[in-house]
Coordinates of C-alpha atoms and ligand atoms in Angstrom, one line a residue:
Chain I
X1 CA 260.4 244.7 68.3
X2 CA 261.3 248.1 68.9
X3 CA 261.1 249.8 65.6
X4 CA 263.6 252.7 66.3
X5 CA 266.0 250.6 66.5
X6 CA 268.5 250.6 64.1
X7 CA 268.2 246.9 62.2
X8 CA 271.8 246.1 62.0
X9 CA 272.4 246.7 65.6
X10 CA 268.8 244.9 66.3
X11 CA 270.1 241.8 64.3
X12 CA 273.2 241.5 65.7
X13 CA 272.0 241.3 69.1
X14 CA 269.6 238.4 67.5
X15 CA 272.2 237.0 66.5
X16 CA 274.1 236.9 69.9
X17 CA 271.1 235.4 71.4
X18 CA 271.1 232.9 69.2
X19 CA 274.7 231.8 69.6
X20 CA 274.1 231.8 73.3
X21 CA 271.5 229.1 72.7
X22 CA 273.4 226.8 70.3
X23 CA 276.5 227.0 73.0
X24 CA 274.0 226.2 75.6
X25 CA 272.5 223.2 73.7
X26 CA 276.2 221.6 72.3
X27 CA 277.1 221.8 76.4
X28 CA 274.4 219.9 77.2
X29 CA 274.2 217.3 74.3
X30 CA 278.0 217.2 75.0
X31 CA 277.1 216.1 78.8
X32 CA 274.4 213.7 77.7
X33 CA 277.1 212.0 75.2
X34 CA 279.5 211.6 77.7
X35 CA 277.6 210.5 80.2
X36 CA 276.9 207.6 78.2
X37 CA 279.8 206.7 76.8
X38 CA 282.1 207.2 79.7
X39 CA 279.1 204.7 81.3
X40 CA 279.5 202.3 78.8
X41 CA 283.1 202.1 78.6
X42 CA 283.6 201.9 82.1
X43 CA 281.5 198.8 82.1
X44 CA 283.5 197.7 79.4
X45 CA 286.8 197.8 81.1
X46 CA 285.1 196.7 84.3
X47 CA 286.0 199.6 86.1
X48 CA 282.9 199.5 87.3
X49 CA 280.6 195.8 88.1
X50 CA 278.7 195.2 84.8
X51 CA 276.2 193.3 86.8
X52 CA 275.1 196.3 88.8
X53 CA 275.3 199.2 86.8
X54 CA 275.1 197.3 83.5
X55 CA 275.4 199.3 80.5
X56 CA 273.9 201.6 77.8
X57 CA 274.0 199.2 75.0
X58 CA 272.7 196.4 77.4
X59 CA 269.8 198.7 78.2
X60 CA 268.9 199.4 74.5
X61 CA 269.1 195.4 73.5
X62 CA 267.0 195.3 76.4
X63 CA 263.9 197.8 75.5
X64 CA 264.3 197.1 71.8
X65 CA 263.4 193.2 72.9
X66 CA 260.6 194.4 74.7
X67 CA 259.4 196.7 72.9
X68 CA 259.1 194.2 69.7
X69 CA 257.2 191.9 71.8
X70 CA 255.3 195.0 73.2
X71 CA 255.2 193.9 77.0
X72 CA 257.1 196.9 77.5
X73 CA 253.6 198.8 77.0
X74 CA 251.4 197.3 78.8
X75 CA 253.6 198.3 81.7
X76 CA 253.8 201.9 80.6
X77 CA 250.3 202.1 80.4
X78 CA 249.9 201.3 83.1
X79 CA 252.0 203.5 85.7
X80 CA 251.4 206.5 83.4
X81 CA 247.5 206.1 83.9
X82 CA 248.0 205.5 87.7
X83 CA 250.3 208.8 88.0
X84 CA 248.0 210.6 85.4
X85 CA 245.2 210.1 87.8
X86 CA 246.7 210.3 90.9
X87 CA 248.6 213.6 89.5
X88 CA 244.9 215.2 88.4
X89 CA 242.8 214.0 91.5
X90 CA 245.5 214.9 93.7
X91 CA 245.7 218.6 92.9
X92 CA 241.9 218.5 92.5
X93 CA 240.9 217.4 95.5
X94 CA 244.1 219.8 97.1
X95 CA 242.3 223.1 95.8
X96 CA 238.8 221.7 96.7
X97 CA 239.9 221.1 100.4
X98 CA 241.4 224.9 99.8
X99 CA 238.1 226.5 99.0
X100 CA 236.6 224.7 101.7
X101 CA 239.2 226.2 103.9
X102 CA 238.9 229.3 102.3
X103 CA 235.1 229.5 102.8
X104 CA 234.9 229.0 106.3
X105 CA 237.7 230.6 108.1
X106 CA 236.6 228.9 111.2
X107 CA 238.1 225.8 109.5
X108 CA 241.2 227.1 108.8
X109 CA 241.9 227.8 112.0
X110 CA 241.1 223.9 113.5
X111 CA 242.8 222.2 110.9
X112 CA 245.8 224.6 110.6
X113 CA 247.8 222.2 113.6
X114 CA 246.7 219.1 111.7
X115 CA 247.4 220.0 108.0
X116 CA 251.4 221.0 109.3
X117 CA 251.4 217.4 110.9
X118 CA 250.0 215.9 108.2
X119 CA 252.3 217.7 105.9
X120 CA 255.6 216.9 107.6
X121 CA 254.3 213.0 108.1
X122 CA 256.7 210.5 105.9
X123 CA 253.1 209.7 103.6
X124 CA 254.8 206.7 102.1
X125 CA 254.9 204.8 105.5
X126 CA 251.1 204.6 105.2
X127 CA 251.3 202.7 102.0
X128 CA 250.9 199.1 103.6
X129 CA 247.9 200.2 105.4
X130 CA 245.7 201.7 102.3
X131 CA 246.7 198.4 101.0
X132 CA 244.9 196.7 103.6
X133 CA 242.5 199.1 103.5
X134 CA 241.4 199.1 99.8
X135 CA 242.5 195.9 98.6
X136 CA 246.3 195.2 96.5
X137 CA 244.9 196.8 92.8
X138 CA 244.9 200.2 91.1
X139 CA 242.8 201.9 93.6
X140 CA 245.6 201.9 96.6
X141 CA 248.6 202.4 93.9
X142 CA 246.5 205.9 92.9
X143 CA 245.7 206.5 96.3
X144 CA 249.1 206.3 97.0
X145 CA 249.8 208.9 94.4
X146 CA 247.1 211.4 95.6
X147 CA 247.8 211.0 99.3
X148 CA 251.4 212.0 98.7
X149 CA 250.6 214.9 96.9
X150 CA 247.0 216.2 98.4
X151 CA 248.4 218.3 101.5
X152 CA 251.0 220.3 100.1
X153 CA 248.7 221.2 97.3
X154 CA 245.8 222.3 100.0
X155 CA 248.9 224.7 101.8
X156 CA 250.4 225.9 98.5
X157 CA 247.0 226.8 97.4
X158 CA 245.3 228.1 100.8
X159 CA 248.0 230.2 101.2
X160 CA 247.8 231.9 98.1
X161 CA 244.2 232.2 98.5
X162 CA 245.0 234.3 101.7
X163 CA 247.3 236.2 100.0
X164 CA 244.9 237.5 97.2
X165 CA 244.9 241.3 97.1
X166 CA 241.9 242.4 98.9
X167 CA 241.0 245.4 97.1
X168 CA 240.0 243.2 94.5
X169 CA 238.0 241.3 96.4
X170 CA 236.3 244.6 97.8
X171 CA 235.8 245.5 93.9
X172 CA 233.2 242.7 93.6
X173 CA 231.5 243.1 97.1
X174 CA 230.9 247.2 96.0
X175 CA 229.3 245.6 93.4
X176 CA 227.2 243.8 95.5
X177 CA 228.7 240.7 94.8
X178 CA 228.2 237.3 96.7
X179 CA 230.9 235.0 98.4
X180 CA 230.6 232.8 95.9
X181 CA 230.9 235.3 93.2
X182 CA 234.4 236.5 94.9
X183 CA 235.8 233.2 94.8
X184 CA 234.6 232.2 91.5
X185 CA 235.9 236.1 90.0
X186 CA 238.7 236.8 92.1
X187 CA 240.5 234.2 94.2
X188 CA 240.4 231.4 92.1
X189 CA 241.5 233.0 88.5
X190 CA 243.9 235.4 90.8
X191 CA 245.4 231.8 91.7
X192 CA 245.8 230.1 88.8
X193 CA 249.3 230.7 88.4
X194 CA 249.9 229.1 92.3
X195 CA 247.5 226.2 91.0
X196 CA 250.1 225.4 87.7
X197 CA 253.0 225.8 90.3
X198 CA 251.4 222.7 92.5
X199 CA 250.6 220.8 89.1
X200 CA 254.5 221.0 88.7
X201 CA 255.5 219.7 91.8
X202 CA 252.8 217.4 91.7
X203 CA 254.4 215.8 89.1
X204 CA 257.3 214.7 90.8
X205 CA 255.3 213.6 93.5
X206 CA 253.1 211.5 92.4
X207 CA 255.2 209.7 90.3
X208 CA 257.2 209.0 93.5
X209 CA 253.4 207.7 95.1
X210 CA 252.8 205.4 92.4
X211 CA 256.1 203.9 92.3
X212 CA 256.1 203.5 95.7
X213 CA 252.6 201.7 95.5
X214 CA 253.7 199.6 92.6
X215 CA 256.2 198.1 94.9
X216 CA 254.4 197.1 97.7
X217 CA 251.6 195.5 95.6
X218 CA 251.6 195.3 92.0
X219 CA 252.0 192.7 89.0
X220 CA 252.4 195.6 86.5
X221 CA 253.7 198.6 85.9
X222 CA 257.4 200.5 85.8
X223 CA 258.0 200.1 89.3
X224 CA 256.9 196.5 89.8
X225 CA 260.0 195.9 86.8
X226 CA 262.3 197.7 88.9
X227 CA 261.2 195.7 92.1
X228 CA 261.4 192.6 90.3
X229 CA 264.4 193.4 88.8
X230 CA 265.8 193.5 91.9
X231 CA 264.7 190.0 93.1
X232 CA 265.9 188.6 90.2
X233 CA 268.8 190.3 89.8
X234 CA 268.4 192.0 86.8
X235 CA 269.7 195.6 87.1
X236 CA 269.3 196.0 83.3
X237 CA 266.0 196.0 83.9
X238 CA 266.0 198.3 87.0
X239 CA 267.9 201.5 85.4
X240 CA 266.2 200.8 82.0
X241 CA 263.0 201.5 84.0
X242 CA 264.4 204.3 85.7
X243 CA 265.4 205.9 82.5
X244 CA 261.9 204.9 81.1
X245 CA 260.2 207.1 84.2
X246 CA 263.2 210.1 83.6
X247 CA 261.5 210.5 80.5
X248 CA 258.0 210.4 81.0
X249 CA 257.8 212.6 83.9
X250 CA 259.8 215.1 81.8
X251 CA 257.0 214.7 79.5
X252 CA 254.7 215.4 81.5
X253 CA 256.8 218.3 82.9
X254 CA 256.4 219.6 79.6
X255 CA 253.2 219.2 78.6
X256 CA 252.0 221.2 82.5
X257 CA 254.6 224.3 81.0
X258 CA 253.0 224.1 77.6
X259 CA 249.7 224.4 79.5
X260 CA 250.8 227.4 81.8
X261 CA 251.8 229.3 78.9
X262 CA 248.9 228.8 77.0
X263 CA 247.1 229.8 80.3
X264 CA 248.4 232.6 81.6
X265 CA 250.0 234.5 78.4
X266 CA 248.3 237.5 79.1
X267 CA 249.4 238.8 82.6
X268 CA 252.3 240.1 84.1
X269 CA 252.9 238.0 87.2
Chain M
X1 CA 214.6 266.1 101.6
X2 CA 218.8 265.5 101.4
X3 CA 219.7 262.7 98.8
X4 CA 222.2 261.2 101.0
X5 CA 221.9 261.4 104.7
X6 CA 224.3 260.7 107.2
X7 CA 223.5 260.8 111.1
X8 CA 225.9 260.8 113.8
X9 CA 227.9 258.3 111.8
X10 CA 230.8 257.3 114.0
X11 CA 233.1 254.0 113.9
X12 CA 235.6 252.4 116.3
X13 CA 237.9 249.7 115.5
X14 CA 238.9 246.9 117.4
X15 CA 241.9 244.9 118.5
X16 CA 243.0 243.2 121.3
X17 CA 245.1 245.8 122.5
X18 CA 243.2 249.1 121.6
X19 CA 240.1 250.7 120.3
X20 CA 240.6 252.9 118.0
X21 CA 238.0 255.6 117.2
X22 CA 238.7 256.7 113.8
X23 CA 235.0 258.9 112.8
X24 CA 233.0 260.3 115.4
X25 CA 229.6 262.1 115.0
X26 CA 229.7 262.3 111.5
X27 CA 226.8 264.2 110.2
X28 CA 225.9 265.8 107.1
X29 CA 223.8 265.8 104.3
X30 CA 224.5 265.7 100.1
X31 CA 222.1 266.9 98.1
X32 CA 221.5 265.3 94.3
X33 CA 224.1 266.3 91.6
X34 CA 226.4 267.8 94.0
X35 CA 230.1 267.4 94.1
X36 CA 231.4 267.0 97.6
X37 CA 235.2 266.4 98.5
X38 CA 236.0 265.4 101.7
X39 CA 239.8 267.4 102.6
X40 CA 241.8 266.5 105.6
X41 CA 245.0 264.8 106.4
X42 CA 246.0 261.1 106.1
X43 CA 244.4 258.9 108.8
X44 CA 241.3 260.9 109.8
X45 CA 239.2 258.5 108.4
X46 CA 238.0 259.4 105.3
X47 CA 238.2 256.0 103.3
X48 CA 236.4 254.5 106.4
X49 CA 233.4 257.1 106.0
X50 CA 233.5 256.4 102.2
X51 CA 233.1 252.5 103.0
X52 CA 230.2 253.3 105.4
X53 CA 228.6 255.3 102.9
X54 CA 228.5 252.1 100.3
X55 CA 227.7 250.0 103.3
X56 CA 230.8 247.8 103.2
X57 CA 231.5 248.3 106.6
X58 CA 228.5 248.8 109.1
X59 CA 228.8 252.0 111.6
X60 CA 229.5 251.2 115.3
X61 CA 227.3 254.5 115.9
X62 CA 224.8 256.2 113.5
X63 CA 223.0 255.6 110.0
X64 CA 223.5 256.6 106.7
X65 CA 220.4 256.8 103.9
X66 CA 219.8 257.5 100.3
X67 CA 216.9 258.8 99.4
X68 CA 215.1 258.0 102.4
X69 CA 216.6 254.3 102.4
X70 CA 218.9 253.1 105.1
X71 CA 222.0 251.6 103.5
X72 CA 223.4 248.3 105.6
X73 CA 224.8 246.6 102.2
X74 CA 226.1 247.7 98.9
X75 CA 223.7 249.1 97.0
X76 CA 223.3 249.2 93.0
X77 CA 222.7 253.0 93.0
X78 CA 226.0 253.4 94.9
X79 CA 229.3 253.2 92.8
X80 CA 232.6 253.1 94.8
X81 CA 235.9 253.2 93.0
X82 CA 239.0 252.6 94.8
X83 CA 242.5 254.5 95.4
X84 CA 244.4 252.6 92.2
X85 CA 242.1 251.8 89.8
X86 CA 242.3 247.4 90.4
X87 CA 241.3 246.6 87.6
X88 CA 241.5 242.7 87.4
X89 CA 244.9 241.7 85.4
X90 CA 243.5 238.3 84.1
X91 CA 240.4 240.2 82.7
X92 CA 240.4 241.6 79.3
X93 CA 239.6 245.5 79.5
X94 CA 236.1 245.0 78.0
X95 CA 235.2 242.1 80.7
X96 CA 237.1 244.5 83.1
X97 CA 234.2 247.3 82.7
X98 CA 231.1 244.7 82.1
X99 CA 231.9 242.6 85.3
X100 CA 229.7 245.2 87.7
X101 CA 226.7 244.6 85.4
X102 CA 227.8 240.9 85.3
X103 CA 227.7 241.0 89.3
X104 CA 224.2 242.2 89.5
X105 CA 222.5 239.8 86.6
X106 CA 221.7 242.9 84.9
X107 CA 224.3 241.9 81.5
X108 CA 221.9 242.6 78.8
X109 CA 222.3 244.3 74.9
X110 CA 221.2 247.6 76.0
X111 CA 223.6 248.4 79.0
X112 CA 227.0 246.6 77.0
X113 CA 225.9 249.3 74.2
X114 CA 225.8 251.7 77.1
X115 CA 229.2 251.0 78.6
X116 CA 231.1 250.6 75.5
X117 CA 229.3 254.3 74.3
X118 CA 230.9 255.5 77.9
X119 CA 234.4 253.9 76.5
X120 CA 234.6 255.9 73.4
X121 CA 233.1 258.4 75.1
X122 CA 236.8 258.6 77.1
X123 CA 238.5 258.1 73.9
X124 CA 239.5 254.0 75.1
X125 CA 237.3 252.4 72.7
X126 CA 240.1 250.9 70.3
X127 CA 241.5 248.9 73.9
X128 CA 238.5 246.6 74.2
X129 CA 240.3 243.4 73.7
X130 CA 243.4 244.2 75.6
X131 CA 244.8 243.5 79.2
X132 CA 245.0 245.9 81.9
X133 CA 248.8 245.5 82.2
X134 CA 249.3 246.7 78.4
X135 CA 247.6 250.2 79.6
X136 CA 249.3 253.5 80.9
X137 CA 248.4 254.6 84.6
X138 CA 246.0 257.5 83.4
X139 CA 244.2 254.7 80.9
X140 CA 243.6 252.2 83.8
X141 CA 241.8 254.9 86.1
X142 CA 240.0 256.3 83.2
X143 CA 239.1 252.3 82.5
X144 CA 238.1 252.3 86.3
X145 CA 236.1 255.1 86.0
X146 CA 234.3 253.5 83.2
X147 CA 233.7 250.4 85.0
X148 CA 232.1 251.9 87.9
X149 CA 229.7 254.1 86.0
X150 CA 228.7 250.8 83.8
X151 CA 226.2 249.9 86.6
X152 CA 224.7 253.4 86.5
X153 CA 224.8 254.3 89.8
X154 CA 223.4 257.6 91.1
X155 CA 226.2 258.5 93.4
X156 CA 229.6 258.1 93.1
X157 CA 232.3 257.8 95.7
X158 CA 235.9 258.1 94.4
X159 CA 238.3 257.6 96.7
X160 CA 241.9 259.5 95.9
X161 CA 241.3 258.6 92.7
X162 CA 244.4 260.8 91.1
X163 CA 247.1 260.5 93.7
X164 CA 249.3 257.4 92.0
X165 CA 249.2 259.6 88.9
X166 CA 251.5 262.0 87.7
X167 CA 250.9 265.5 87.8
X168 CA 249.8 265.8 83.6
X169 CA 247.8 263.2 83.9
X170 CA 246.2 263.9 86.8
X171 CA 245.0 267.4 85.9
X172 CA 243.7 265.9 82.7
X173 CA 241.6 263.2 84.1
X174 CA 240.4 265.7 86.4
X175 CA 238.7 267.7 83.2
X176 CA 237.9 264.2 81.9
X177 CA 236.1 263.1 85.3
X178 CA 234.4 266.2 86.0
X179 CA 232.7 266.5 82.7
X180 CA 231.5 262.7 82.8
X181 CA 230.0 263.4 86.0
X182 CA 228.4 266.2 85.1
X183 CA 226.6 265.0 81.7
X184 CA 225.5 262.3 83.2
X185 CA 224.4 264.4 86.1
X186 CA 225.4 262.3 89.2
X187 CA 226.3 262.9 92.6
X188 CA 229.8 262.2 93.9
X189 CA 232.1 262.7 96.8
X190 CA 235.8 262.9 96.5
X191 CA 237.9 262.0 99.0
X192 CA 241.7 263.8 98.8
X193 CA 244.2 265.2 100.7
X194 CA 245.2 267.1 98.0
X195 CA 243.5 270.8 98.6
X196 CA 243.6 272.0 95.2
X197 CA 241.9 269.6 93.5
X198 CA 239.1 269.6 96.1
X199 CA 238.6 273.4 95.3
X200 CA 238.7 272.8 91.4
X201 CA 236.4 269.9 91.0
X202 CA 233.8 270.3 94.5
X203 CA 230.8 272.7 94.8
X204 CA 231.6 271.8 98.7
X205 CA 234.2 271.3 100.4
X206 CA 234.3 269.0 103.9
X207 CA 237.4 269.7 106.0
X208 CA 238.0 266.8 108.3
X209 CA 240.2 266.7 111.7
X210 CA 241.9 263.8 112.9
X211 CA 242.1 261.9 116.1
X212 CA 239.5 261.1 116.0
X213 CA 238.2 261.8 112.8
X214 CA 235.1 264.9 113.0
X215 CA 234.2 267.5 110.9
X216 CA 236.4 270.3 111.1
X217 CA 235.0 272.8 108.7
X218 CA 232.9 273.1 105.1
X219 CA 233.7 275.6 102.8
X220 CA 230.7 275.9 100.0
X221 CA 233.8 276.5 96.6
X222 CA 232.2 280.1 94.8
X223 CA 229.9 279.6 91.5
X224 CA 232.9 281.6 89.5
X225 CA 234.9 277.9 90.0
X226 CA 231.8 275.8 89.9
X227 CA 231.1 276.9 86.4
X228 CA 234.3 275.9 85.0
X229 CA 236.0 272.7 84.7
X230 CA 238.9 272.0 87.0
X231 CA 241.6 273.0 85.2
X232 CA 240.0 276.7 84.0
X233 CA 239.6 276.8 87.8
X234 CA 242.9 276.3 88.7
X235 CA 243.5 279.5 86.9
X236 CA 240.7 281.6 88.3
X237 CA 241.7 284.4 91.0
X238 CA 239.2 282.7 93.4
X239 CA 240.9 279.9 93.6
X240 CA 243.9 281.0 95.1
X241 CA 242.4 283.1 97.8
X242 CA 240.2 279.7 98.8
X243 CA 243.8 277.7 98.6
X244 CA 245.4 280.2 101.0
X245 CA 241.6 279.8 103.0
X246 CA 241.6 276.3 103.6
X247 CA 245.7 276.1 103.7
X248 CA 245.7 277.8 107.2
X249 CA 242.6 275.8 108.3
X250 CA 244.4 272.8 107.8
X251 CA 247.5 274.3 109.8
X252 CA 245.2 274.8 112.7
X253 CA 244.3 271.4 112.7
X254 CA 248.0 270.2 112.4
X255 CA 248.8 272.4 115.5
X256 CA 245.8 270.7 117.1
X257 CA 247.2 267.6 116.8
X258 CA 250.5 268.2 118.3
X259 CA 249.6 270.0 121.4
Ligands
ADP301 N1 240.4 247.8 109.2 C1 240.9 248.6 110.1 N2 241.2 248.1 111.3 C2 241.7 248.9 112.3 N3 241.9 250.2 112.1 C3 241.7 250.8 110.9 C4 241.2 250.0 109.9 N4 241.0 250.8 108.8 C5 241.4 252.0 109.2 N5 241.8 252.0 110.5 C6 242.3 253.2 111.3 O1 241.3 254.2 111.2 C7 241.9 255.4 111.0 C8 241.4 256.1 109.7 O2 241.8 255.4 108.6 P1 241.4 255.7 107.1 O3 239.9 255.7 107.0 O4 242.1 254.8 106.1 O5 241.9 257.2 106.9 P2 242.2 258.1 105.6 O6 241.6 257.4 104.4 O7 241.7 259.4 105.9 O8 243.7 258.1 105.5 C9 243.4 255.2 110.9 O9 244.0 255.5 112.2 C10 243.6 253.7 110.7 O10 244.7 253.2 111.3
MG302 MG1 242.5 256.7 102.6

């Protein structure tokens, strides 16, 4: 917004942009297209087993029949809460165990061995026993989703704690400023942006929890239609599903890089 | 009775492989309202004695007192500002210069009247409600400045405050500085390795050796350069005679160090 600028040259260059964009966005609606159709076709011909991959039009018949009689909702209610909360809790309880790290250095250094174990641990192989554990419902399905995600958040975040510029730090103490007052001041809004980084891998992850849970124990939900899909032999149903969670966790992707903006407009980073 | 009081100050750092002694038998007194730079070159210790003095970092040996008072902790009558001005980047400039007063519970009417009088008082009123990063280099110390004479303290310590700026801007805010300190009549050292600046803004000037870090010299700057600001100074004929003074001082000690 330069004004010294001469204004032809100015909107030319606009105007560049903005043909970059629309090529950008014809490639990829070009991609999308032909993905789809060269899908559906193939199945047509039989070039590739209808039964397995089905087809796009399949699909459609598929969610527009379940979306009229609305079953297709309850199901979608119900993973989205489960990730929702396992998603929130997950990088919650992640920059909690942080802090607590944070405060008392003498932690950090005990629990440093067990948090890279933890971390490199396949979490999904402990999914049958939380099932015992808490019983086959919601609670082991979001536990699911939190455990997956928990430990990388605590690293991610810890780390970034550490890596807070101490003069800063030494601003508030000159000031006669508490511990408490540092972290509340300084670490924690210094580590915001790290903390919106976590909520977007989070994302991924915990969808991958709560499908994973869904398919050891539930009678509801996105990934206990792809499970039964697959007993039944319905793969319409399995990629429709898949496609359903594509969406939604793009949503949500979304909706954490709407919040980042929003958040941290102001600062160079 | 001295204002500030420093007794056989003297700090060694530890590692596993070494102690380092970086101040040894630091002792001197600053009396109220006076300007003291501390001079010498880089590693001799000064910003350690500077965090002694606002009792961020305890002496191995020695004590330091204001006013009679022994100082173990920060203290509210003690402003420190740092070598770039860290100002925090997610703070707006106006909760940037009100967070020492936050700090200390003392956020009232009367003192956010104060500070923001201090702001137009260094011509940055009209950037209130902006972020640090929108602000020039010489802005963001000035706004530094600001927010470390918001808690009123009595003494300052400024710690290189001028060497990330250029040389313009520098000599400016050296007027700017020097006049604010003085209306408001408080005491403050400057640490610098930059000799003429010391002479143009100190009534005293403490020459430090390295290795470890003593004092080497002081040089009391004449009242012909006292009187004026720092950059009327820079042009007085005393000024130059004291630069060539305290130049081959600081020679000496450079030979020192290499034999
Ligand atoms: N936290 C620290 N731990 C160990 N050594 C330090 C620490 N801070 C400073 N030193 C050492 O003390 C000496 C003086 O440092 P400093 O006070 O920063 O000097 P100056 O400000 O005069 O450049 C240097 O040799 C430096 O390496
Ligand atoms: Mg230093």
């Amino acid at each position: 917004m330069n004004k010294t600028t001469p204004s032809k040259t100015h909107s030319d260059y606009l105007l560049s942009l903005r043909r970059q964009t629309i090529k950008v966005r014809i490639s990829q609606l070009l991609i999308f297209v032909l993905f789809f159709s060269l899908w559906q076709y193939s199945s047509d011909q039989k070039w590739i087993d209808p039964l397995l991959f089905s087809s796009p039009k399949k699909i459609v018949a598929l969610l527009i029949h379940k979306i009229a009689d609305g079953s297709i909702f309850l199901h979608i209610g119900m993973t989205l809460t489960e990730t929702v909360i396992g998603f929130l809790l997950g990088t919650l309880f992640g920059t909690l165990l942080a802090a607590l790290i944070w405060w008392f250095p003498f932690l950090s250094r005990v629990l440093d061995p067990y948090l890279v174990i933890l971390n490199a641990m396949p979490k999904v192989a402990i999914g049958p026993i939380l099932i015992v554990a808490l019983g086959p419902n919601l609670t082991s399905i979001v536990a699911m989703g939190i455990l997956i995600s928990v430990i990388i958040t605590t690293i991610v975040i810890y780390t970034s704690f550490r890596n807070v510029e101490p003069n800063y730090v030494k601003v508030i103490r000159s000031f006669g400023g508490s511990k408490y007052q540092c972290f509340k001041e300084v670490i924690l809004p210094a580590c915001f942006p790290a903390i919106i980084s976590a909520l977007k891998v989070n994302v991924g992850l915990s969808w991958v929890g709560v499908i994973v849970g869904e398919f050891l124990v539930s009678k509801q939900g996105l990934g206990y239609l792809i499970i039964y899909g697959f007993q039944v032999f319905n793969f319409t149903l399995v990629l429709m599903s898949l496609l359903i969670i594509a969406l939604l966790a793009t949503l949500m992707y979304q909706l954490v890089e709407a919040l980042e903006k929003k958040l941290i407009k102001n600062r160079t980073l | 009775m001295a204002f500030l009081q420093l007794k056989s100050v003297g700090q060694t750092y530890f590692s596993k492989q070494t102690a380092t002694t970086a101040l040894e038998d630091i002792t001197l007194s600053v009396s109220e309202g006076e300007f003291v730079s501390f001079l010498g070159p880089s590693g001799c210790g000064k910003s350690t004695l500077l965090s002694i003095i606002s009792g961020l970092i305890q002496p191995t040996n020695g004590s330091v007192s204001l006013k009679n008072q022994s100082i173990t902790k920060p203290h509210p009558k003690i402003g420190y500002m740092l070598q770039q001005d860290y100002l925090f980047p997610w703070k707006t400039i106006k909760d940037n210069i009100l967070v020492g007063l936050k700090l200390q519970g003392c956020l009232n009417d009367e003192r956010t009247a104060y500070t923001l009088s201090l702001m137009s008082e260094i011509g940055l009123y009209d950037t209130l409600d902006k972020y640090p990063n929108e602000l020039s280099g010489g802005m963001r110390q000035r706004v530094a400045l600001v927010r470390t004479l918001a808690t009123n303290p009595q003494i300052l310590l400024l710690d290189e405050p001028f060497s990330a700026l250029d040389y313009q801007t520098k000599l400016k805010l050296e007027d700017l500085v020097s006049n604010t300190l003085r209306e408001h009549g408080k005491t403050a050292i400057l640490v610098t390795h930059d000799i003429g600046e010391a002479i143009a803004m100190s009534d005293r000037i403490v020459l430090f050796s390295t290795k470890p870090g003593r004092i080497f010299r002081t040089f009391p700057v004449t009242s012909h350069l006292r009187k004026r600001l720092p950059f009327e100074a820079r042009q007085h004929p005393d000024y130059s005679v004291m630069f060539q003074q305290i130049w081959e001082e600081l020679e000496q000690i450079e030979q020192n160090d290499t034999e």
